């Protein structure tokens, strides 16, 4: 397993995930980091730079230029392997599976060989210490890069995932995850499990703004990201990505609830 050890990080931090080819959202996140005087090495990306939105190539280039530590998401793993689909773990025939065909083809056509080599170089785990706490960063679940861990996941399942992760990287106080697209934090025994949510799509709550995590003065907070939604929407229309996720940018609701557990469906 490829583990990136960042050692001790001091100062404020930003943690974010799910760029999803939404260049406008990534530009807004980078502007936030600069506004808060948080350097790129204190910003950590939890994976899935490329997915639903219009600008896969430009988003990868912008993330690489920013230079923050970045984790491999399932989308990067699949594109690096020249795979035929996103590997999100959607069931065959589900709405998410069918909706992913258009954006994955669009992304696969734009992403260059050089970008695939970069994606293949990304770590599967990032570990670091910050203010006396040891963190591990994963994409989905510790047992499966595409595993969905939700705020309503059972306590025994959280505990099992934390035990798996500690077998992989040693003792930890906090887990930073991505993939599911919903920001949350859940305390399991003495470990805090945090999901960064996604900056590239809203969290299926009717609000078009997206989310990221800040750690300022050792206080961890889920933040709302304001960005140029109209520009991101227009960019999707311009490349015919109009199968449903474009409306999500404005409505704040996902086009399908297939991936959500029953107790989180609206
Ligand atoms: Fe993912």
Short mmCIF file of C-alpha atoms and ligand atoms in Angstrom, two decimals:
data_model
loop_
_atom_site.label_atom_id
_atom_site.label_comp_id
_atom_site.label_asym_id
_atom_site.label_seq_id
_atom_site.Cartn_x
_atom_site.Cartn_y
_atom_site.Cartn_z
CA UNK A 1 0.00 0.00 0.00
CA UNK A 2 1.31 3.44 -0.96
CA UNK A 3 1.36 5.62 2.19
CA UNK A 4 2.45 9.27 2.16
CA UNK A 5 3.73 10.40 5.57
CA UNK A 6 3.64 14.20 5.88
CA UNK A 7 5.14 14.17 9.38
CA UNK A 8 4.17 17.05 11.66
CA UNK A 9 2.01 19.82 10.18
CA UNK A 10 1.70 23.09 12.07
CA UNK A 11 -0.75 25.92 11.51
CA UNK A 12 -4.27 26.04 10.15
CA UNK A 13 -5.43 23.45 7.60
CA UNK A 14 -8.04 22.92 4.87
CA UNK A 15 -9.30 19.43 4.03
CA UNK A 16 -11.38 18.94 0.90
CA UNK A 17 -12.55 16.29 -1.54
CA UNK A 18 -14.61 15.56 -4.63
CA UNK A 19 -13.51 18.23 -7.10
CA UNK A 20 -15.44 16.19 -9.69
CA UNK A 21 -14.09 18.22 -12.66
CA UNK A 22 -15.72 21.35 -11.22
CA UNK A 23 -12.99 23.85 -12.05
CA UNK A 24 -14.91 26.83 -10.69
CA UNK A 25 -15.30 25.14 -7.30
CA UNK A 26 -11.60 24.27 -7.17
CA UNK A 27 -10.66 27.86 -8.01
CA UNK A 28 -12.88 29.05 -5.16
CA UNK A 29 -11.29 26.58 -2.73
CA UNK A 30 -7.80 27.71 -3.70
CA UNK A 31 -8.91 31.34 -3.27
CA UNK A 32 -10.18 30.44 0.23
CA UNK A 33 -6.79 28.95 1.13
CA UNK A 34 -5.03 32.09 -0.07
CA UNK A 35 -7.53 34.35 1.71
CA UNK A 36 -6.91 32.45 4.97
CA UNK A 37 -3.11 32.43 4.41
CA UNK A 38 -3.08 28.62 4.49
CA UNK A 39 -0.25 27.26 2.32
CA UNK A 40 -0.86 24.41 -0.13
CA UNK A 41 1.14 21.97 2.02
CA UNK A 42 -1.48 22.50 4.77
CA UNK A 43 -4.35 21.64 2.40
CA UNK A 44 -5.17 17.97 1.82
CA UNK A 45 -7.35 16.60 -0.96
CA UNK A 46 -9.24 13.33 -0.32
CA UNK A 47 -9.59 12.26 -3.96
CA UNK A 48 -11.87 12.22 -7.03
CA UNK A 49 -10.46 15.22 -8.89
CA UNK A 50 -12.30 14.06 -12.01
CA UNK A 51 -16.00 13.13 -12.22
CA UNK A 52 -19.40 14.62 -13.05
CA UNK A 53 -18.62 18.17 -14.22
CA UNK A 54 -17.24 19.85 -17.32
CA UNK A 55 -13.50 20.36 -16.86
CA UNK A 56 -11.51 17.21 -16.04
CA UNK A 57 -8.29 18.25 -17.79
CA UNK A 58 -8.22 21.80 -16.40
CA UNK A 59 -9.16 20.60 -12.90
CA UNK A 60 -6.24 18.17 -12.80
CA UNK A 61 -3.89 20.86 -14.04
CA UNK A 62 -5.16 23.37 -11.47
CA UNK A 63 -4.85 20.86 -8.61
CA UNK A 64 -1.30 19.94 -9.64
CA UNK A 65 -0.35 23.61 -9.95
CA UNK A 66 -1.77 24.28 -6.46
CA UNK A 67 0.45 21.47 -5.21
CA UNK A 68 -1.37 20.26 -2.10
CA UNK A 69 -0.94 16.66 -0.90
CA UNK A 70 -3.53 14.62 -2.81
CA UNK A 71 -4.94 11.15 -2.29
CA UNK A 72 -6.00 8.78 -5.06
CA UNK A 73 -9.78 8.49 -5.39
CA UNK A 74 -11.44 5.63 -7.23
CA UNK A 75 -11.84 7.91 -10.28
CA UNK A 76 -8.06 8.48 -10.43
CA UNK A 77 -7.36 4.76 -9.97
CA UNK A 78 -9.74 3.87 -12.79
CA UNK A 79 -8.44 6.53 -15.21
CA UNK A 80 -4.83 5.62 -14.42
CA UNK A 81 -5.66 2.04 -15.40
CA UNK A 82 -7.54 3.09 -18.56
CA UNK A 83 -10.59 1.34 -17.09
CA UNK A 84 -13.99 1.41 -18.74
CA UNK A 85 -15.92 2.98 -15.84
CA UNK A 86 -15.48 5.10 -12.72
CA UNK A 87 -15.40 2.22 -10.23
CA UNK A 88 -17.70 4.14 -7.88
CA UNK A 89 -19.29 0.93 -6.71
CA UNK A 90 -22.67 1.71 -8.27
CA UNK A 91 -24.80 -1.35 -8.93
CA UNK A 92 -25.21 -2.29 -12.61
CA UNK A 93 -28.40 -0.79 -14.02
CA UNK A 94 -28.74 1.78 -11.21
CA UNK A 95 -29.36 5.39 -12.13
CA UNK A 96 -25.87 6.34 -10.89
CA UNK A 97 -24.33 3.64 -13.05
CA UNK A 98 -26.18 4.86 -16.15
CA UNK A 99 -25.55 8.54 -15.39
CA UNK A 100 -21.83 7.88 -15.00
CA UNK A 101 -21.46 6.70 -18.61
CA UNK A 102 -21.56 10.22 -20.10
CA UNK A 103 -19.25 11.98 -17.66
CA UNK A 104 -16.75 9.13 -17.54
CA UNK A 105 -16.49 9.10 -21.34
CA UNK A 106 -16.03 12.89 -21.32
CA UNK A 107 -13.32 12.64 -18.66
CA UNK A 108 -11.62 9.69 -20.31
CA UNK A 109 -11.42 11.65 -23.58
CA UNK A 110 -9.87 14.73 -21.95
CA UNK A 111 -7.42 13.25 -19.48
CA UNK A 112 -3.92 12.99 -20.93
CA UNK A 113 -1.34 10.23 -20.52
CA UNK A 114 0.77 12.59 -18.44
CA UNK A 115 -2.19 13.14 -16.11
CA UNK A 116 -2.79 9.36 -15.86
CA UNK A 117 0.85 8.87 -14.84
CA UNK A 118 0.35 11.52 -12.13
CA UNK A 119 -2.87 9.82 -10.97
CA UNK A 120 -1.03 6.48 -10.76
CA UNK A 121 1.57 8.11 -8.51
CA UNK A 122 -0.95 9.26 -5.88
CA UNK A 123 -0.92 7.61 -2.45
CA UNK A 124 -3.70 5.39 -1.04
CA UNK A 125 -3.21 6.75 2.48
CA UNK A 126 -1.86 10.06 3.81
CA UNK A 127 -0.81 10.26 7.44
CA UNK A 128 0.26 13.28 9.46
CA UNK A 129 0.30 14.72 12.97
CA UNK A 130 -1.26 18.05 13.87
CA UNK A 131 -1.53 19.65 17.31
CA UNK A 132 -0.73 16.40 19.06
CA UNK A 133 -3.24 14.29 17.11
CA UNK A 134 -2.37 11.62 14.53
CA UNK A 135 -4.48 11.64 11.36
CA UNK A 136 -5.01 9.13 8.55
CA UNK A 137 -6.57 10.18 5.25
CA UNK A 138 -8.49 7.62 3.19
CA UNK A 139 -10.82 7.87 0.20
CA UNK A 140 -13.88 5.65 0.84
CA UNK A 141 -13.60 2.88 3.42
CA UNK A 142 -10.41 1.47 4.91
CA UNK A 143 -11.36 -1.91 3.46
CA UNK A 144 -12.32 -0.63 -0.02
CA UNK A 145 -11.48 2.59 -1.85
CA UNK A 146 -15.06 2.67 -3.21
CA UNK A 147 -16.75 1.71 0.05
CA UNK A 148 -19.47 4.08 1.21
CA UNK A 149 -19.29 5.13 4.86
CA UNK A 150 -22.19 7.41 5.81
CA UNK A 151 -23.00 9.36 8.96
CA UNK A 152 -25.66 6.68 9.62
CA UNK A 153 -23.26 3.75 9.20
CA UNK A 154 -23.46 1.46 12.25
CA UNK A 155 -21.05 1.90 15.15
CA UNK A 156 -19.68 -1.66 14.76
CA UNK A 157 -18.94 -0.96 11.08
CA UNK A 158 -17.14 2.30 11.94
CA UNK A 159 -15.17 0.44 14.61
CA UNK A 160 -14.28 -2.31 12.14
CA UNK A 161 -13.09 0.24 9.56
CA UNK A 162 -10.99 2.05 12.17
CA UNK A 163 -9.40 -1.24 13.27
CA UNK A 164 -8.58 -2.07 9.64
CA UNK A 165 -7.05 1.36 9.16
CA UNK A 166 -4.98 1.10 12.34
CA UNK A 167 -3.63 -2.23 11.10
CA UNK A 168 -2.53 -0.43 7.94
CA UNK A 169 -1.02 2.76 9.37
CA UNK A 170 -0.75 2.36 13.17
CA UNK A 171 -2.61 4.19 15.93
CA UNK A 172 -4.69 7.22 14.94
CA UNK A 173 -6.87 9.83 16.63
CA UNK A 174 -8.72 11.09 13.57
CA UNK A 175 -9.78 9.69 10.19
CA UNK A 176 -10.29 12.01 7.22
CA UNK A 177 -12.35 10.39 4.45
CA UNK A 178 -14.05 11.39 1.20
CA UNK A 179 -15.96 9.59 -1.59
CA UNK A 180 -19.54 9.66 -0.25
CA UNK A 181 -20.07 13.37 -0.95
CA UNK A 182 -21.64 14.19 2.44
CA UNK A 183 -19.61 16.15 5.02
CA UNK A 184 -19.94 14.87 8.57
CA UNK A 185 -18.12 13.93 11.74
CA UNK A 186 -18.86 10.97 14.00
CA UNK A 187 -16.98 10.04 17.19
CA UNK A 188 -16.35 6.31 17.61
CA UNK A 189 -14.79 5.50 20.97
CA UNK A 190 -11.75 7.82 21.02
CA UNK A 191 -11.45 8.28 17.26
CA UNK A 192 -13.14 11.07 15.31
CA UNK A 193 -14.22 10.02 11.78
CA UNK A 194 -14.52 13.08 9.55
CA UNK A 195 -15.76 13.21 5.97
CA UNK A 196 -14.72 16.26 3.95
CA UNK A 197 -17.78 16.10 1.71
CA UNK A 198 -17.23 17.35 -1.84
CA UNK A 199 -16.49 20.77 -3.28
CA UNK A 200 -17.67 19.74 -6.76
CA UNK A 201 -21.29 18.77 -6.02
CA UNK A 202 -23.72 19.80 -3.30
CA UNK A 203 -24.55 17.42 -0.46
CA UNK A 204 -28.10 16.46 -1.57
CA UNK A 205 -29.64 18.84 0.94
CA UNK A 206 -31.28 21.43 -1.32
CA UNK A 207 -28.46 23.93 -0.92
CA UNK A 208 -26.33 24.52 -4.03
CA UNK A 209 -23.23 25.48 -2.06
CA UNK A 210 -20.65 22.76 -1.50
CA UNK A 211 -18.44 21.94 1.49
CA UNK A 212 -14.92 21.65 2.86
CA UNK A 213 -13.32 21.27 6.31
CA UNK A 214 -11.12 23.78 8.08
CA UNK A 215 -8.98 23.32 11.16
CA UNK A 216 -8.37 26.82 12.53
CA UNK A 217 -6.81 27.30 15.96
CA UNK A 218 -7.29 23.55 16.43
CA UNK A 219 -11.07 23.93 15.91
CA UNK A 220 -12.47 21.64 13.22
CA UNK A 221 -15.39 23.05 11.22
CA UNK A 222 -17.50 22.09 8.20
CA UNK A 223 -17.60 25.14 5.90
CA UNK A 224 -19.84 26.13 3.00
CA UNK A 225 -18.04 26.96 -0.25
CA UNK A 226 -19.48 29.72 -2.41
CA UNK A 227 -18.33 29.51 -6.01
CA UNK A 228 -19.46 30.48 -9.53
CA UNK A 229 -22.26 27.92 -9.92
CA UNK A 230 -23.64 29.54 -13.08
CA UNK A 231 -20.28 29.24 -14.83
CA UNK A 232 -19.92 25.58 -13.81
CA UNK A 233 -23.49 24.89 -15.02
CA UNK A 234 -22.89 26.67 -18.35
CA UNK A 235 -19.64 24.74 -18.85
CA UNK A 236 -21.53 21.44 -18.43
CA UNK A 237 -24.17 22.52 -20.93
CA UNK A 238 -21.44 23.51 -23.40
CA UNK A 239 -20.04 19.97 -23.43
CA UNK A 240 -23.48 18.24 -23.40
CA UNK A 241 -23.20 16.93 -19.85
CA UNK A 242 -26.93 17.46 -19.38
CA UNK A 243 -27.99 14.05 -18.10
CA UNK A 244 -28.87 15.33 -14.61
CA UNK A 245 -25.81 16.32 -12.60
CA UNK A 246 -25.83 19.81 -14.19
CA UNK A 247 -29.19 20.48 -12.50
CA UNK A 248 -27.71 19.26 -9.20
CA UNK A 249 -25.35 22.24 -9.21
CA UNK A 250 -28.36 24.56 -8.96
CA UNK A 251 -30.94 22.47 -7.12
CA UNK A 252 -28.64 21.04 -4.47
CA UNK A 253 -30.19 17.59 -4.96
CA UNK A 254 -28.54 14.58 -6.59
CA UNK A 255 -30.26 13.11 -9.67
CA UNK A 256 -30.58 9.76 -7.93
CA UNK A 257 -30.64 8.44 -4.37
CA UNK A 258 -29.46 4.97 -5.42
CA UNK A 259 -26.20 5.14 -3.51
CA UNK A 260 -27.75 6.52 -0.32
CA UNK A 261 -28.75 4.15 2.47
CA UNK A 262 -32.50 3.98 3.07
CA UNK A 263 -32.31 6.04 6.25
CA UNK A 264 -30.73 8.98 4.41
CA UNK A 265 -33.13 9.17 1.45
CA UNK A 266 -35.41 12.20 1.26
FE1 LIG B 1 -14.89 8.28 -4.95
#
